[in-house]
Coordinates of C-alpha atoms and ligand atoms in Angstrom, one line a residue:
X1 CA 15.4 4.8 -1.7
X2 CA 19.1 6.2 -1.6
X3 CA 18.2 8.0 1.9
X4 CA 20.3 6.0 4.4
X5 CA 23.7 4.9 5.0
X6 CA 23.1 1.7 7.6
X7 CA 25.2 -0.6 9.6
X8 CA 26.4 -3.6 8.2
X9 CA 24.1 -5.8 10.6
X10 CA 20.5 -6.5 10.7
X11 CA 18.2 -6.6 13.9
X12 CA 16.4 -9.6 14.7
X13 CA 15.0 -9.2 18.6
X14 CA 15.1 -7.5 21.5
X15 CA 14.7 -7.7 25.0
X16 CA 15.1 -5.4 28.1
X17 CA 17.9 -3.1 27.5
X18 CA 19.2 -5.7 24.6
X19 CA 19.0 -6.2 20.6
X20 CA 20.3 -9.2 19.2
X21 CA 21.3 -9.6 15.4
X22 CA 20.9 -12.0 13.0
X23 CA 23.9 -14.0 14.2
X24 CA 22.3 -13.2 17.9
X25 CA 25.2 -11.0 18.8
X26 CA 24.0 -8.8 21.4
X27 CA 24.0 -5.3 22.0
X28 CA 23.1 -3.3 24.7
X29 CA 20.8 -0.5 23.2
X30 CA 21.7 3.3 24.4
X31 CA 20.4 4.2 21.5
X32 CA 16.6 3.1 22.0
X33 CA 15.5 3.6 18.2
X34 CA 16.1 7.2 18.6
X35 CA 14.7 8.0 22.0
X36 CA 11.9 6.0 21.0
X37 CA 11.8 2.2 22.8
X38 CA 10.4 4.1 26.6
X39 CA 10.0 1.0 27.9
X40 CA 12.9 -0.8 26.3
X41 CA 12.2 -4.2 24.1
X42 CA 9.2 -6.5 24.5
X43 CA 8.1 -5.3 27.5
X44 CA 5.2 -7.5 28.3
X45 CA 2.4 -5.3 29.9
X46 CA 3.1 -2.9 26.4
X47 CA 3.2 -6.3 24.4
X48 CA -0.1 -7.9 25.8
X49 CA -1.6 -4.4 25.0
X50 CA -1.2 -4.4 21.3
X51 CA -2.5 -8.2 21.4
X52 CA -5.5 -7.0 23.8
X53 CA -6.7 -3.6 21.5
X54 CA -5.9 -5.2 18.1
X55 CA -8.4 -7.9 18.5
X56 CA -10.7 -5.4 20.0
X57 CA -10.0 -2.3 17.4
X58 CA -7.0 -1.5 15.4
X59 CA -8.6 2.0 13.1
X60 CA -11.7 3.4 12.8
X61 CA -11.2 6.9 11.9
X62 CA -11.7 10.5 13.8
X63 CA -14.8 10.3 12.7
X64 CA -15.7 8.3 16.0
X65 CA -14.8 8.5 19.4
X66 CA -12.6 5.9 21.5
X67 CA -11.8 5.4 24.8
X68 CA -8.1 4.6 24.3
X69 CA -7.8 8.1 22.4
X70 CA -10.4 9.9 25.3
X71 CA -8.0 8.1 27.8
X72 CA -4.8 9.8 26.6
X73 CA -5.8 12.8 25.8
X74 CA -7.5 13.6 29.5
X75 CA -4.0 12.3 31.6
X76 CA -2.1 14.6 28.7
X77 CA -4.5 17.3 30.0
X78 CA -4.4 16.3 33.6
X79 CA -0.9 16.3 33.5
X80 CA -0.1 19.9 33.1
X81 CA -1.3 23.1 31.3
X82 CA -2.2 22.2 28.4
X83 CA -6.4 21.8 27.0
X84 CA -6.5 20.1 24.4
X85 CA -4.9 17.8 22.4
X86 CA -4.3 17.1 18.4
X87 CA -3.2 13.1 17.5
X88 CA -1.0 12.5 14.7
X89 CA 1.7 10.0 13.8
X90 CA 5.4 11.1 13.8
X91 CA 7.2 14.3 15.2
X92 CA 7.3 16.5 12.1
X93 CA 3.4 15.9 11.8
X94 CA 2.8 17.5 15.0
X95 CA 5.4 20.0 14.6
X96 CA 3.1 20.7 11.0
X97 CA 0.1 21.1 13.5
X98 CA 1.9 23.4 15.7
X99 CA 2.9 25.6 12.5
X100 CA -0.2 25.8 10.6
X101 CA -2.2 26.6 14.4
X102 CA 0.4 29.3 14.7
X103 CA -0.5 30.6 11.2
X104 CA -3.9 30.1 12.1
X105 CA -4.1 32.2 15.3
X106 CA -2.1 34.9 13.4
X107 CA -4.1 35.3 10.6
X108 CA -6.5 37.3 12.9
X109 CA -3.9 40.2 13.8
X110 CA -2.2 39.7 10.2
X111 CA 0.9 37.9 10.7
X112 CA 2.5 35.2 9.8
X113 CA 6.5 35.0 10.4
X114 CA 7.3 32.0 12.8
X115 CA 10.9 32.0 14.3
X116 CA 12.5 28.8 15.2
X117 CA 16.1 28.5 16.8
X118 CA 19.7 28.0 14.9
X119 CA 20.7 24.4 15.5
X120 CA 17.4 23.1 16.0
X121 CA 15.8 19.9 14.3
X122 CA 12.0 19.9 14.0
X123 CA 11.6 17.0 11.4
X124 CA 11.4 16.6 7.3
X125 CA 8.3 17.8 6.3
X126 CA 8.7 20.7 4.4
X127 CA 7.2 22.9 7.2
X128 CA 9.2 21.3 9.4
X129 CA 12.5 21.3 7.5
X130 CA 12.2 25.0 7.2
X131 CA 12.0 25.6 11.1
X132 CA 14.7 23.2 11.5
X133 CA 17.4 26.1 11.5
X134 CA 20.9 24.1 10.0
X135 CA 21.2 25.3 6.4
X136 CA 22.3 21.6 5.2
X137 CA 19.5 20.0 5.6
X138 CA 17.5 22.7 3.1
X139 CA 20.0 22.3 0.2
X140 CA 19.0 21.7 -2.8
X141 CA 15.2 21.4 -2.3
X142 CA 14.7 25.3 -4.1
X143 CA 12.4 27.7 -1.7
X144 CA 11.3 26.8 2.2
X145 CA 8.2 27.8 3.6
X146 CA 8.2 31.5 4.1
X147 CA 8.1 34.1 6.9
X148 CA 10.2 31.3 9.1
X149 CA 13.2 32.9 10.2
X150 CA 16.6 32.0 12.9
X151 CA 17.2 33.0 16.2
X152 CA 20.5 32.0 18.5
X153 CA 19.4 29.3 21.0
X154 CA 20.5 30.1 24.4
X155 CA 20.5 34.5 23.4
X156 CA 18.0 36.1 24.2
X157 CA 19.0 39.4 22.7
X158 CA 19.1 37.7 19.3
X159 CA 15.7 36.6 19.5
X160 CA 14.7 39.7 20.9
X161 CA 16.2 41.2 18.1
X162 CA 14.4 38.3 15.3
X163 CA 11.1 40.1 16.7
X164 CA 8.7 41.9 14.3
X165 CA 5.2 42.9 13.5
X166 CA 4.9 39.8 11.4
X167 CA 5.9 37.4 14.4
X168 CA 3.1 35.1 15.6
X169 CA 4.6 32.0 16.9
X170 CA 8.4 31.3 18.1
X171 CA 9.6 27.7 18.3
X172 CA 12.1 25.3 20.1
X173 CA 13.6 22.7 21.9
X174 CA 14.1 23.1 25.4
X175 CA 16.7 20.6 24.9
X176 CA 18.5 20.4 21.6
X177 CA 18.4 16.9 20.3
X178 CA 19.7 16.5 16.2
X179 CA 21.6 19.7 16.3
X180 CA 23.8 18.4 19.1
X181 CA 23.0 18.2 22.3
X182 CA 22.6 21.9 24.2
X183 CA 20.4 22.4 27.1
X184 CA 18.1 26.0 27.4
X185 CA 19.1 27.7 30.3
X186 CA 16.2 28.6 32.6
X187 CA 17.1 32.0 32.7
X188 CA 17.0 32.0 28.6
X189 CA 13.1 30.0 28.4
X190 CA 11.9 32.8 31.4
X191 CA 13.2 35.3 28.8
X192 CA 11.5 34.3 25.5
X193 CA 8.2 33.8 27.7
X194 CA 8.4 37.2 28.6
X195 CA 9.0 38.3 25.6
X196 CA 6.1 36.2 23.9
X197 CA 3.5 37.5 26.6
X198 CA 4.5 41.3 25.5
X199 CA 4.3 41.0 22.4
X200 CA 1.0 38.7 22.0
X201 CA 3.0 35.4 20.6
X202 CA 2.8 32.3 20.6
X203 CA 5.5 29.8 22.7
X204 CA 6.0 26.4 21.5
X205 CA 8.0 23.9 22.6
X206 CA 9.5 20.8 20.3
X207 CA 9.4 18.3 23.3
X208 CA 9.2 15.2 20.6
X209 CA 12.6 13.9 21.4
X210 CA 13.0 15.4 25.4
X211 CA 9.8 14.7 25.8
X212 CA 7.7 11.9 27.8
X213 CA 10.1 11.5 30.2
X214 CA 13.1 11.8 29.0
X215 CA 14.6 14.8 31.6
X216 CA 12.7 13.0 33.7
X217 CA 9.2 14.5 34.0
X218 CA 6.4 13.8 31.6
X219 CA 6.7 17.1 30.0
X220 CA 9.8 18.2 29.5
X221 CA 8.7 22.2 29.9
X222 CA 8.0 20.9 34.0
X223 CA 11.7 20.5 34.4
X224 CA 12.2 24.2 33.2
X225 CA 8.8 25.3 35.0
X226 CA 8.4 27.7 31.8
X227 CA 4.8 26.4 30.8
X228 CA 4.7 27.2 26.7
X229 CA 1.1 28.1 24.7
X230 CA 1.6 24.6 22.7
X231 CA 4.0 21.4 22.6
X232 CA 4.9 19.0 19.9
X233 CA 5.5 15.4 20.8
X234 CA 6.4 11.7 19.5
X235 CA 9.4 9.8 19.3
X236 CA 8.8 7.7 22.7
X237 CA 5.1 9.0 23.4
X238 CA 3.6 5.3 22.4
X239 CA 6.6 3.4 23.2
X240 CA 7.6 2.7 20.5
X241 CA 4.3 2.5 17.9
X242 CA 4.4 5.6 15.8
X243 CA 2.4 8.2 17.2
X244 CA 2.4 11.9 17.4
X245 CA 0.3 15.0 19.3
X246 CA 0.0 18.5 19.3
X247 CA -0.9 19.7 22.8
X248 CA -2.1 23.6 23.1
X249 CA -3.6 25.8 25.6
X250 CA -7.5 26.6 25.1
X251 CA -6.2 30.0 24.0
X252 CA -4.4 29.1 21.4
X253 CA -6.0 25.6 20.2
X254 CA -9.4 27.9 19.9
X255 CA -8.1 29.1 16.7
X256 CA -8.3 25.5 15.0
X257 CA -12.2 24.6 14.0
X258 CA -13.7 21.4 12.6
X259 CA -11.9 20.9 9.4
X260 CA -8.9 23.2 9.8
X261 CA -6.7 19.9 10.5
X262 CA -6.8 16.6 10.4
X263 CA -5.1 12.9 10.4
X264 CA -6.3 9.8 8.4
X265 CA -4.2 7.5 11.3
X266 CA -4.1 10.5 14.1
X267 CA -4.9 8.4 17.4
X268 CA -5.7 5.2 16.3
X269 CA -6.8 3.6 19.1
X270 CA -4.0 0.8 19.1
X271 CA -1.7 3.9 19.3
X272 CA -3.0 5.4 21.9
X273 CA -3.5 2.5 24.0
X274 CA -0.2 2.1 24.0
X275 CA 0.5 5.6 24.9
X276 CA -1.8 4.8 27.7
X277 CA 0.6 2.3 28.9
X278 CA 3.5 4.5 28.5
X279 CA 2.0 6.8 30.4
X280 CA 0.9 4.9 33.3
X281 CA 4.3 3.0 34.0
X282 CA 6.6 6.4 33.4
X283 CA 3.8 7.7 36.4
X284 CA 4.2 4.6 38.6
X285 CA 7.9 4.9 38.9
X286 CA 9.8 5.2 35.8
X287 CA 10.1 9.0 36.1
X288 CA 11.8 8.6 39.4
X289 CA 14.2 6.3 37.7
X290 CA 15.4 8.8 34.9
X291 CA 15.7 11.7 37.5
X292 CA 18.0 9.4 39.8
X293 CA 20.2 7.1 37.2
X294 CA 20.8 10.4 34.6
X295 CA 22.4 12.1 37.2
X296 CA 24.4 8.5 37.4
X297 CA 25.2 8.8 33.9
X298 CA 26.1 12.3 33.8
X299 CA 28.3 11.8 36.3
X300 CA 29.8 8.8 35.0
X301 CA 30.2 10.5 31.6
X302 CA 32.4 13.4 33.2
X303 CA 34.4 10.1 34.8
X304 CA 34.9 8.9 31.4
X305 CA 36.2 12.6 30.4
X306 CA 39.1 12.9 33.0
X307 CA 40.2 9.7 31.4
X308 CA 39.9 10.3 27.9
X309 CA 41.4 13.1 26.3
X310 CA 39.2 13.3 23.3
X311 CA 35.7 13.9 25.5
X312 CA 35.4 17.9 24.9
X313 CA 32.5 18.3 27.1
X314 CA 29.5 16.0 28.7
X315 CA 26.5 18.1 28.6
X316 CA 22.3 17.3 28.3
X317 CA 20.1 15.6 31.4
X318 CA 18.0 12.7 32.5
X319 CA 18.4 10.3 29.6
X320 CA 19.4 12.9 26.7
X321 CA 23.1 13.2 26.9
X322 CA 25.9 13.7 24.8
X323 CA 29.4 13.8 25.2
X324 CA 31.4 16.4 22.4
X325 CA 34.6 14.6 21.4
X326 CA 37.4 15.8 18.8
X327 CA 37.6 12.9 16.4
X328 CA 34.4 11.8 14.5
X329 CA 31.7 10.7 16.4
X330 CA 30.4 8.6 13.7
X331 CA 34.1 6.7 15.1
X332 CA 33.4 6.2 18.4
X333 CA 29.8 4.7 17.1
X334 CA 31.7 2.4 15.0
X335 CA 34.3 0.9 17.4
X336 CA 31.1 1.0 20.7
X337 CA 28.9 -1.2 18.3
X338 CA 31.4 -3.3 17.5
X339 CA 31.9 -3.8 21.0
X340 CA 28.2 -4.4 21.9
X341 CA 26.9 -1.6 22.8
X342 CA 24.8 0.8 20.3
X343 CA 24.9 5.0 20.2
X344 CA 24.3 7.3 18.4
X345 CA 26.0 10.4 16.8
X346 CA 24.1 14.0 17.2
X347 CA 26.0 16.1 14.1
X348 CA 29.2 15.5 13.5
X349 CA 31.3 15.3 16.7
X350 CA 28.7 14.3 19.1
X351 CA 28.1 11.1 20.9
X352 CA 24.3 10.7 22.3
X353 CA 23.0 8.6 25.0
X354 CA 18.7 8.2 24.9
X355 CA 18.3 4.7 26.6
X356 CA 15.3 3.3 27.2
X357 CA 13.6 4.8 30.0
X358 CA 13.7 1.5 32.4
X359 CA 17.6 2.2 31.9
X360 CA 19.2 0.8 35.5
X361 CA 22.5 1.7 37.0
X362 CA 24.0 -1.5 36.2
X363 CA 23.3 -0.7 32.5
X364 CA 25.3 2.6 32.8
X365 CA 27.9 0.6 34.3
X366 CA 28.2 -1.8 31.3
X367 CA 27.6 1.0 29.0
X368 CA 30.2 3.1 30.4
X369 CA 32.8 -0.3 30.4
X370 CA 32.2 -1.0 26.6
X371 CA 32.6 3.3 25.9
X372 CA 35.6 3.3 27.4
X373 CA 37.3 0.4 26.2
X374 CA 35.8 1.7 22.9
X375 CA 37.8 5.4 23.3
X376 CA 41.2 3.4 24.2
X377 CA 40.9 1.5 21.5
X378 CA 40.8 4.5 19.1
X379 CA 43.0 6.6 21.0
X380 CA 45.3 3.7 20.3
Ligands
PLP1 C1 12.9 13.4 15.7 C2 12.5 14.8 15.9 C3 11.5 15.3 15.1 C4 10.9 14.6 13.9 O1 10.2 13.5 14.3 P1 9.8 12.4 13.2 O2 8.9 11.4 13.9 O3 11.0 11.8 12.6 O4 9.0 13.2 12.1 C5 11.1 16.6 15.4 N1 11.6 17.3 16.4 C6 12.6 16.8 17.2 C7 13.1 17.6 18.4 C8 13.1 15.5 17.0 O5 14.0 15.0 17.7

């Protein structure tokens, strides 16, 4: 279908921090599929795991139990404050989960409206395409879902103000990805807690692409320490083998009953062994890694800034950053890729950075080289 606009090259391999094309040029990946590749390319303990659970079990449906699937679910649990734990297979699926709970657990007090932040991106599902607050991305496809409505991320007044009788659930990203790169403020998430708790609604945060690890904790909400009623992940959750969950509070996942949701796929056990794996190597030291080398490449990227005029502002954390530049960014992807090293654009004039997770210092370095000699390039 007519639904993308790709680069003129094609991927062959990868390994590490590398992709190679066709041709075997080589390209240092900063833009990990999408925040997706945690552990970077073939990495071999994720590797031998497919190999081990596909000859063991590939599918069997939720009509069983596995112990991949029971495995996952109890360190998600263990992890933090959540209960309990819906599988599913991409990001807007478990942002559709989060949605139709939320419409669920308001039901019982009459209320439906849902409000979601401006600039946001929660997926393309018509559920989530609706929440996703840009109005492009809803042209042209007649009505959305009703009672969804916008709020300003980072002002709380505004969402104070979104509030109604109708509210049951408010959504967002604690860190912006699609729309561009802007952080919460602690200050704002305290506030739209409060909020939430006097009011009797439901807080849920979109942590598919911030997420496992990606500001450097598992959850992205510890980084914050504002603990939400539900989160929505995926992206780099099975490192790189589609997956998705919904994670709730007892509280709130007590409105779903046998029946009320479900996924064909949802936590296939090949998936969610290799969440397992994920899981366990962003635990034994990967974490520590992100928290250390993105405050490397935050810093390097305000370096870059002194130096080049067109940098705006550097602004996200751990291994979600973005630099805001005054030509296109869709430019500065352009002339980096041809250079060897592949990014990514977050709207129009915004450069992201999601590197694998295993990311070192010496990769920032060479990223930061090829970025620079990119910008002087255009600048030219
Ligand atoms: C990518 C993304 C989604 C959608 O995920 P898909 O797997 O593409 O459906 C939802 N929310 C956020 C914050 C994302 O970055």
């Amino acid at each position: 279908m007519n639904t993308y606009s790709r680069f003129p090259i094609a991927l062959s391999h990868g390994e590490g921090m590398y992709v190679y094309d066709e041709d075997e040029k080589k390209y240092l990946d900063f833009l990990g599929g999408i925040a997706v590749n945690s552990l970077g390319h073939g990495h071999p303990v994720l590797t031998a795991e497919i190999a081990r659970q596909s000859k063991e079990l590939i599918h069997c449906s939720n009509l069983y139990w596995t112990k991949p699937m029971a495995d996952i679910a109890e360190k998600i649990v263990n992890e933090g404050d959540m209960d309990r734990v819906f599988f599913c297979n991409s990001g807007a699926e478990s942002i559709e989960a989060a949605l139709k709970l939320s419409r669920k657990f308001g039901s019982e007090t009459g209320r439906q409206e849902i409000i979601t932040m401006r600039c946001s991106f929660h997926g393309r599902t018509f559920g989530a395409i609706t929440a996703t607050g840009q109005d492009h991305y809803h042209t042209g496809l007649g009505d959305m879902l009703p009672h969804i409505k916008y709020a300003d991320f980072n002002d709380l007044e505004s969402v104070r103000n979104a509030i109604t009788k109708d509210t049951c659930a408010i959504l967002l990203e604690p860190l912006q990805g699609e729309g561009g790169i802007h952080l919460a403020t602690e200050e704002f998430l305290r506030g739209v807690r409060a909020l939430c708790d006097e009011n009797d609604i439901k807080l849920i945060f979109d942590e598919v692409q911030c997420g496992c690890g990606r500001l450097g904790t598992y959850f992205a909400y510890q980084t914050f320490g504002v603990v939400p009623d539900a989160l929505c992940m995926a992206k780099g959750i099975a490192g790189g083998v589609p997956m998705g969950a919904m994670a709730a509070t007892e509280d709130f996942a007590r409105y779903f009953s046998p029946g009320d949701h479900a996924s064909t796929f949802g936590g296939n056990p090949l998936a969610t062994a290799c969440a397992n794996v994920v899981f366990d190597l962003l635990k034994g030291g990967i974490l520590e890694n992100v928290k250390k080398n993105g405050v490397y490449l935050s810093e390097r990227l305000v370096e870059l800034s002194k130096a080049h005029g067109c940098i705006k502002d550097v602004r996200g954390m751990g291994y979600m950053q973005g630099i805001e530049v005054d030509i296109p960014a869709s430019s500065v992807v352009a002339e980096a890729m041809n250079r060897g090293l592949l990014l990514g654009g977050a709207g129009k004039n915004v450069v992201r950075f999601v590197p694998a997770l295993i990311c070192s210092k010496e990769h920032i370095d060479e990223a930061m080289e090829i970025l620079g000699s990119a910008l002087s390039a255009i600048e030219k």
